[in-house]
Amino acid sequence: MPLTNSQYDAIMRSYEEKQRAARYRLEKNTQIVYDKIPSYEELDRQVSAISIGQGRRLLDGDRGALDALKTQLKELSRKKSLLLRENGFPDDFLTPAFECPKCRDTGYIGNKKCSCFRAAEIELIYEQSHIKNMLQTENFSSLSYDYYVGEELEKFTKAVQICQNFIENFSKDYRNLFFYGTVGTGKSFLSCCVAKELMDKGSLVIYFSASQLFDTLSKSTFDKDSAEALSGISEDIYDCDLLIIDDLGTELTNAFVSSRLFSCLNNRHMRKKSTIITTNLSLAELRDRYSDRIFSRITSNYTVCKLIGPDIRMKKKTTPAFNGRSAQDRK
């Protein structure tokens, strides 16, 4: 999805800061050269005077003024370079030092976004997803089937395949995922795997634990001091490419929560924006805790995946040998 205005402005402000830093460095270096080589400053004055003079000749219709200007500026440039070398300065000492020479820290090459702008977009997406640190360890490169056997392995393998298919068809096929089952069976891990793959492709993914989500929605609704500050993230909750609601059922459930949950899911469904939900609740508990329409929305519009087995997190803690093996070794 396109960047929001606030996201775009944040990136452009960073470019403005980079340009200011480059100008400051150039001004500082120029003053160093002027202090050490007074004749260099005089050459700069000549460049300005000649440019103005030849510009006037051009305006007066002198067709030879441009060629004369080029010749004079080339000679002055040669003299300036010679002065720098003779006084021990590198040739590029007075060349603006941009972080990205391709776009000169503007973010654009012509009318096209520079590759550094795209990198900034992806970095911003990571920062605003709420799961940047989690994705360093929870991704497909650390995927292992070691702790699953029998039916547990079958269900987990199927869930991985569903996730990979979800990623592959994300841009052309609207889908939602619902992971449920016992604690520590890989539900949140798989949602993070999906998030990283999509974010690396530039999709805007936002992660919330259920309690964080409803706390944010509550503040944006009832807290006037927070409402304005949260207006951007509230809109992103409805319009981001992928919303992950982790651990549904751990929040304090009440009428407000049920109402906002349905509004969120329904709004995103109407916009064809994908959602992933994870929960430790059974389907029966989900139906009992929330309204029938929420249960219907999820079971009708989500691919439902049940994961079973022991708590993998606990097993990892009690199996030191596993932690010392690489992801490739564990496959």
Tab-separated table of C-alpha atoms in Angstrom:
chain	number	residue	atom	x	y	z
A	1	MET	CA	0.000	0.000	0.000
A	2	PRO	CA	1.168	3.608	-0.523
A	3	LEU	CA	2.767	5.393	2.386
A	4	THR	CA	0.477	7.500	4.511
A	5	ASN	CA	1.132	11.250	4.475
A	6	SER	CA	2.763	11.101	7.902
A	7	GLN	CA	5.037	8.233	6.831
A	8	TYR	CA	6.074	10.017	3.632
A	9	ASP	CA	6.719	13.257	5.532
A	10	ALA	CA	8.873	11.388	8.067
A	11	ILE	CA	11.083	9.982	5.301
A	12	MET	CA	11.361	13.339	3.516
A	13	ARG	CA	12.331	15.045	6.788
A	14	SER	CA	15.181	12.553	7.121
A	15	TYR	CA	16.378	13.512	3.624
A	16	GLU	CA	16.200	17.203	4.498
A	17	GLU	CA	18.359	16.500	7.533
A	18	LYS	CA	20.876	14.605	5.394
A	19	GLN	CA	21.056	17.515	2.947
A	20	ARG	CA	21.586	19.997	5.805
A	21	ALA	CA	24.386	17.809	7.159
A	22	ALA	CA	26.018	17.653	3.712
A	23	ARG	CA	25.798	21.441	3.333
A	24	TYR	CA	27.287	21.929	6.795
A	25	ARG	CA	30.219	19.624	6.021
A	26	LEU	CA	30.834	21.420	2.724
A	27	GLU	CA	30.695	24.880	4.342
A	28	LYS	CA	33.082	23.745	7.072
A	29	ASN	CA	35.552	22.273	4.561
A	30	THR	CA	35.294	25.373	2.372
A	31	GLN	CA	36.203	27.617	5.291
A	32	ILE	CA	39.191	25.379	6.100
A	33	VAL	CA	40.413	25.771	2.510
A	34	TYR	CA	39.831	29.546	2.496
A	35	ASP	CA	41.797	29.926	5.744
A	36	LYS	CA	44.745	27.943	4.389
A	37	ILE	CA	44.603	29.058	0.730
A	38	PRO	CA	43.357	32.671	0.385
A	39	SER	CA	43.892	32.525	-3.380
A	40	TYR	CA	41.333	29.713	-3.606
A	41	GLU	CA	38.643	32.043	-2.265
A	42	GLU	CA	39.623	34.584	-4.909
A	43	LEU	CA	39.148	31.938	-7.624
A	44	ASP	CA	35.659	31.245	-6.269
A	45	ARG	CA	34.867	34.947	-6.529
A	46	GLN	CA	36.079	34.917	-10.132
A	47	VAL	CA	33.770	31.975	-10.905
A	48	SER	CA	30.804	33.960	-9.614
A	49	ALA	CA	31.777	37.149	-11.428
A	50	ILE	CA	32.436	35.404	-14.740
A	51	SER	CA	29.160	33.462	-14.535
A	52	ILE	CA	27.187	36.657	-13.956
A	53	GLY	CA	29.014	38.509	-16.720
A	54	GLN	CA	28.579	35.795	-19.324
A	55	GLY	CA	24.966	35.368	-18.271
A	56	ARG	CA	24.313	38.986	-19.135
A	57	ARG	CA	25.981	38.514	-22.520
A	58	LEU	CA	23.712	35.522	-23.185
A	59	LEU	CA	20.655	37.603	-22.370
A	60	ASP	CA	21.924	40.275	-24.754
A	61	GLY	CA	22.049	37.706	-27.552
A	62	ASP	CA	25.779	36.945	-27.627
A	63	ARG	CA	25.817	33.377	-28.972
A	64	GLY	CA	29.467	32.911	-28.144
A	65	ALA	CA	28.998	33.690	-24.455
A	66	LEU	CA	28.148	30.134	-23.456
A	67	ASP	CA	31.232	28.593	-25.066
A	68	ALA	CA	33.398	31.311	-23.525
A	69	LEU	CA	31.868	30.637	-20.127
A	70	LYS	CA	32.575	26.900	-20.368
A	71	THR	CA	36.207	27.549	-21.342
A	72	GLN	CA	36.794	30.018	-18.522
A	73	LEU	CA	35.118	27.839	-15.881
A	74	LYS	CA	37.128	24.805	-16.999
A	75	GLU	CA	40.380	26.760	-16.587
A	76	LEU	CA	39.350	28.058	-13.156
A	77	SER	CA	38.383	24.532	-12.081
A	78	ARG	CA	41.828	23.271	-13.157
A	79	LYS	CA	43.521	25.982	-11.093
A	80	LYS	CA	41.390	25.209	-8.046
A	81	SER	CA	42.132	21.471	-8.236
A	82	LEU	CA	45.844	22.239	-8.556
A	83	LEU	CA	45.750	24.474	-5.478
A	84	LEU	CA	44.023	21.760	-3.423
A	85	ARG	CA	46.589	19.108	-4.387
A	86	GLU	CA	49.543	21.424	-3.778
A	87	ASN	CA	48.266	22.106	-0.276
A	88	GLY	CA	47.632	18.487	0.614
A	89	PHE	CA	43.850	18.346	0.185
A	90	PRO	CA	42.172	15.420	-1.626
A	91	ASP	CA	40.463	16.268	-4.925
A	92	ASP	CA	36.997	15.595	-3.466
A	93	PHE	CA	37.519	17.660	-0.298
A	94	LEU	CA	35.053	20.287	-1.539
A	95	THR	CA	32.657	17.841	-3.159
A	96	PRO	CA	29.355	17.469	-1.250
A	97	ALA	CA	29.477	14.179	0.702
A	98	PHE	CA	25.986	12.751	0.254
A	99	GLU	CA	24.960	9.503	1.915
A	100	CYS	CA	23.449	8.465	-1.424
A	101	PRO	CA	25.423	9.877	-4.373
A	102	LYS	CA	22.816	8.544	-6.816
A	103	CYS	CA	20.031	10.889	-5.699
A	104	ARG	CA	22.197	13.372	-3.769
A	105	ASP	CA	20.051	12.734	-0.684
A	106	THR	CA	16.831	13.898	-2.311
A	107	GLY	CA	15.194	10.469	-2.420
A	108	TYR	CA	14.436	10.817	-6.120
A	109	ILE	CA	16.238	10.365	-9.417
A	110	GLY	CA	14.145	12.422	-11.793
A	111	ASN	CA	10.569	11.480	-11.002
A	112	LYS	CA	11.430	7.995	-9.731
A	113	LYS	CA	12.113	7.000	-6.142
A	114	CYS	CA	15.751	6.153	-5.525
A	115	SER	CA	16.640	2.714	-4.168
A	116	CYS	CA	17.607	4.387	-0.888
A	117	PHE	CA	14.045	5.751	-0.573
A	118	ARG	CA	12.669	2.247	-1.001
A	119	ALA	CA	15.052	1.021	1.691
A	120	ALA	CA	13.811	3.808	3.967
A	121	GLU	CA	10.217	2.768	3.287
A	122	ILE	CA	10.916	-0.816	4.290
A	123	GLU	CA	12.801	0.287	7.409
A	124	LEU	CA	9.861	2.500	8.398
A	125	ILE	CA	7.475	-0.389	7.833
A	126	TYR	CA	9.592	-2.522	10.169
A	127	GLU	CA	9.711	0.196	12.822
A	128	GLN	CA	5.945	0.697	12.778
A	129	SER	CA	5.078	-2.996	12.694
A	130	HIS	CA	5.771	-3.408	16.459
A	131	ILE	CA	7.661	-6.662	15.812
A	132	LYS	CA	11.065	-5.597	14.503
A	133	ASN	CA	13.036	-7.304	17.284
A	134	MET	CA	10.916	-10.461	17.205
A	135	LEU	CA	11.614	-10.994	13.513
A	136	GLN	CA	15.351	-11.295	14.113
A	137	THR	CA	14.767	-14.767	15.558
A	138	GLU	CA	11.243	-15.696	14.484
A	139	ASN	CA	11.404	-16.253	10.728
A	140	PHE	CA	11.571	-19.082	8.238
A	141	SER	CA	15.364	-19.351	8.544
A	142	SER	CA	14.886	-20.636	12.126
A	143	LEU	CA	12.001	-22.953	11.252
A	144	SER	CA	12.374	-26.464	12.673
A	145	TYR	CA	10.147	-29.547	12.711
A	146	ASP	CA	12.194	-31.274	15.413
A	147	TYR	CA	9.678	-30.993	18.229
A	148	TYR	CA	6.685	-32.292	16.299
A	149	VAL	CA	5.754	-35.931	15.788
A	150	GLY	CA	2.807	-37.806	14.353
A	151	GLU	CA	-0.375	-35.740	14.058
A	152	GLU	CA	1.365	-32.733	15.598
A	153	LEU	CA	3.960	-32.771	12.789
A	154	GLU	CA	1.261	-33.269	10.156
A	155	LYS	CA	-0.723	-30.240	11.336
A	156	PHE	CA	2.345	-28.025	11.689
A	157	THR	CA	3.636	-29.002	8.232
A	158	LYS	CA	0.255	-28.206	6.723
A	159	ALA	CA	0.187	-24.834	8.511
A	160	VAL	CA	3.643	-23.973	7.130
A	161	GLN	CA	2.453	-24.807	3.610
A	162	ILE	CA	-0.624	-22.629	4.087
A	163	CYS	CA	1.593	-19.754	5.227
A	164	GLN	CA	3.905	-20.108	2.245
A	165	ASN	CA	0.948	-20.176	-0.129
A	166	PHE	CA	-0.512	-17.144	1.641
A	167	ILE	CA	2.738	-15.232	1.054
A	168	GLU	CA	3.084	-16.319	-2.567
A	169	ASN	CA	-0.426	-15.179	-3.481
A	170	PHE	CA	-0.691	-12.233	-1.106
A	171	SER	CA	-0.744	-9.475	-3.730
A	172	LYS	CA	-3.407	-11.115	-5.891
A	173	ASP	CA	-5.581	-13.196	-3.571
A	174	TYR	CA	-7.345	-11.799	-0.481
A	175	ARG	CA	-7.097	-14.291	2.385
A	176	ASN	CA	-7.061	-14.380	6.181
A	177	LEU	CA	-5.489	-16.868	8.598
A	178	PHE	CA	-6.687	-18.035	12.022
A	179	PHE	CA	-4.274	-20.087	14.131
A	180	TYR	CA	-5.608	-21.703	17.277
A	181	GLY	CA	-4.455	-24.411	19.654
A	182	THR	CA	-2.553	-24.977	22.857
A	183	VAL	CA	0.200	-22.723	24.230
A	184	GLY	CA	3.610	-22.739	22.539
A	185	THR	CA	2.747	-24.763	19.441
A	186	GLY	CA	4.049	-22.231	16.891
A	187	LYS	CA	1.060	-19.977	16.210
A	188	SER	CA	2.813	-16.662	16.879
A	189	PHE	CA	6.011	-17.971	15.275
A	190	LEU	CA	4.245	-18.672	11.977
A	191	SER	CA	2.557	-15.279	11.988
A	192	CYS	CA	6.005	-13.675	12.400
A	193	CYS	CA	7.380	-15.770	9.542
A	194	VAL	CA	4.620	-14.461	7.286
A	195	ALA	CA	5.149	-10.898	8.511
A	196	LYS	CA	8.881	-10.866	7.749
A	197	GLU	CA	8.475	-12.258	4.240
A	198	LEU	CA	5.793	-9.703	3.355
A	199	MET	CA	7.591	-6.787	4.990
A	200	ASP	CA	10.758	-7.624	3.058
A	201	LYS	CA	8.638	-7.236	-0.081
A	202	GLY	CA	7.442	-3.820	1.074
A	203	SER	CA	4.015	-4.620	2.490
A	204	LEU	CA	2.835	-2.671	5.513
A	205	VAL	CA	2.354	-5.202	8.321
A	206	ILE	CA	1.217	-4.143	11.780
A	207	TYR	CA	1.403	-6.448	14.781
A	208	PHE	CA	-0.551	-6.088	18.019
A	209	SER	CA	-1.088	-8.373	20.935
A	210	ALA	CA	-4.838	-8.421	21.574
A	211	SER	CA	-4.430	-6.370	24.749
A	212	GLN	CA	-2.309	-3.753	22.918
A	213	LEU	CA	-4.828	-3.523	20.100
A	214	PHE	CA	-7.852	-2.906	22.284
A	215	ASP	CA	-5.923	-0.538	24.527
A	216	THR	CA	-5.017	1.512	21.440
A	217	LEU	CA	-8.586	1.477	20.141
A	218	SER	CA	-9.910	2.415	23.580
A	219	LYS	CA	-7.562	5.395	23.902
A	220	SER	CA	-8.367	6.605	20.399
A	221	THR	CA	-12.072	6.459	21.300
A	222	PHE	CA	-12.265	7.739	24.876
A	223	ASP	CA	-9.022	9.616	25.607
A	224	LYS	CA	-9.094	13.044	23.952
A	225	ASP	CA	-5.410	13.653	24.692
A	226	SER	CA	-4.443	10.433	22.902
A	227	ALA	CA	-7.002	10.488	20.092
A	228	GLU	CA	-5.130	12.890	17.820
A	229	ALA	CA	-1.752	11.209	18.342
A	230	LEU	CA	-3.259	7.801	17.639
A	231	SER	CA	-5.356	8.837	14.649
A	232	GLY	CA	-2.726	7.665	12.170
A	233	ILE	CA	-2.189	4.232	13.715
A	234	SER	CA	-5.947	3.788	14.143
A	235	GLU	CA	-6.428	4.248	10.417
A	236	ASP	CA	-3.509	1.920	9.676
A	237	ILE	CA	-5.188	-0.765	11.797
A	238	TYR	CA	-8.021	-0.763	9.301
A	239	ASP	CA	-6.018	-0.174	6.137
A	240	CYS	CA	-2.565	-1.779	6.504
A	241	ASP	CA	-1.768	-4.614	4.121
A	242	LEU	CA	-1.688	-7.175	6.923
A	243	LEU	CA	-2.855	-6.875	10.530
A	244	ILE	CA	-1.691	-9.481	13.042
A	245	ILE	CA	-3.737	-9.852	16.234
A	246	ASP	CA	-1.743	-12.103	18.536
A	247	ASP	CA	-3.109	-13.978	21.562
A	248	LEU	CA	-6.755	-13.095	21.111
A	249	GLY	CA	-8.535	-13.943	24.346
A	250	THR	CA	-5.830	-12.678	26.702
A	251	GLU	CA	-7.437	-9.219	26.819
A	252	LEU	CA	-10.183	-8.278	29.261
A	253	THR	CA	-13.228	-9.069	27.151
A	254	ASN	CA	-16.286	-6.842	27.429
A	255	ALA	CA	-18.955	-5.302	25.211
A	256	PHE	CA	-16.558	-2.609	23.945
A	257	VAL	CA	-13.921	-5.169	22.988
A	258	SER	CA	-16.411	-7.365	21.147
A	259	SER	CA	-17.848	-4.374	19.321
A	260	ARG	CA	-14.469	-3.003	18.237
A	261	LEU	CA	-13.194	-6.437	17.256
A	262	PHE	CA	-16.142	-6.978	14.941
A	263	SER	CA	-15.794	-3.452	13.556
A	264	CYS	CA	-12.098	-4.054	12.888
A	265	LEU	CA	-12.582	-7.436	11.227
A	266	ASN	CA	-15.588	-6.291	9.226
A	267	ASN	CA	-13.913	-3.064	8.113
A	268	ARG	CA	-10.839	-4.899	6.930
A	269	HIS	CA	-12.961	-7.524	5.199
A	270	MET	CA	-14.844	-4.824	3.308
A	271	ARG	CA	-11.520	-3.320	2.214
A	272	LYS	CA	-10.127	-6.758	1.304
A	273	LYS	CA	-7.233	-6.296	3.728
A	274	SER	CA	-5.779	-9.498	5.156
A	275	THR	CA	-5.686	-10.346	8.853
A	276	ILE	CA	-3.953	-13.056	10.880
A	277	ILE	CA	-5.326	-13.979	14.305
A	278	THR	CA	-3.695	-16.306	16.823
A	279	THR	CA	-5.356	-17.568	19.982
A	280	ASN	CA	-5.114	-20.261	22.639
A	281	LEU	CA	-8.918	-20.462	22.729
A	282	SER	CA	-10.753	-23.399	21.257
A	283	LEU	CA	-13.421	-22.687	18.645
A	284	ALA	CA	-16.105	-23.341	21.263
A	285	GLU	CA	-14.444	-20.875	23.655
A	286	LEU	CA	-14.164	-18.337	20.865
A	287	ARG	CA	-17.893	-18.580	20.163
A	288	ASP	CA	-18.782	-18.326	23.862
A	289	ARG	CA	-16.507	-15.364	24.590
A	290	TYR	CA	-17.344	-13.227	21.562
A	291	SER	CA	-20.513	-12.612	19.591
A	292	ASP	CA	-21.974	-15.034	17.070
A	293	ARG	CA	-21.252	-12.590	14.274
A	294	ILE	CA	-17.524	-12.520	15.165
A	295	PHE	CA	-17.433	-16.302	15.271
A	296	SER	CA	-19.239	-16.418	11.938
A	297	ARG	CA	-16.925	-13.834	10.377
A	298	ILE	CA	-13.828	-15.785	11.382
A	299	THR	CA	-15.029	-19.279	10.486
A	300	SER	CA	-16.452	-18.053	7.163
A	301	ASN	CA	-13.635	-15.812	5.929
A	302	TYR	CA	-10.484	-17.251	7.484
A	303	THR	CA	-8.389	-20.310	6.754
A	304	VAL	CA	-8.529	-22.029	10.132
A	305	CYS	CA	-5.411	-23.907	11.282
A	306	LYS	CA	-5.271	-25.913	14.490
A	307	LEU	CA	-1.848	-26.576	16.025
A	308	ILE	CA	-1.367	-29.141	18.749
A	309	GLY	CA	1.470	-30.564	20.792
A	310	PRO	CA	3.754	-29.654	23.698
A	311	ASP	CA	4.915	-26.135	24.551
A	312	ILE	CA	7.885	-25.715	22.200
A	313	ARG	CA	9.229	-22.741	24.135
A	314	MET	CA	9.478	-24.816	27.282
A	315	LYS	CA	11.138	-27.673	25.409
A	316	LYS	CA	13.784	-25.342	23.985
A	317	LYS	CA	14.605	-24.081	27.459
A	318	THR	CA	15.075	-27.593	28.783
A	319	THR	CA	17.019	-28.904	25.766
A	320	PRO	CA	20.355	-27.026	25.617
A	321	ALA	CA	21.654	-29.187	22.772
A	322	PHE	CA	18.935	-27.885	20.500
A	323	ASN	CA	19.895	-24.259	21.090
A	324	GLY	CA	23.453	-24.913	19.984
A	325	ARG	CA	22.455	-26.251	16.580
A	326	SER	CA	21.975	-24.086	13.523
A	327	ALA	CA	18.660	-23.774	11.711
A	328	GLN	CA	20.130	-25.722	8.802
A	329	ASP	CA	21.222	-28.550	11.113
A	330	ARG	CA	17.740	-28.777	12.586
A	331	LYS	CA	15.998	-29.206	9.229
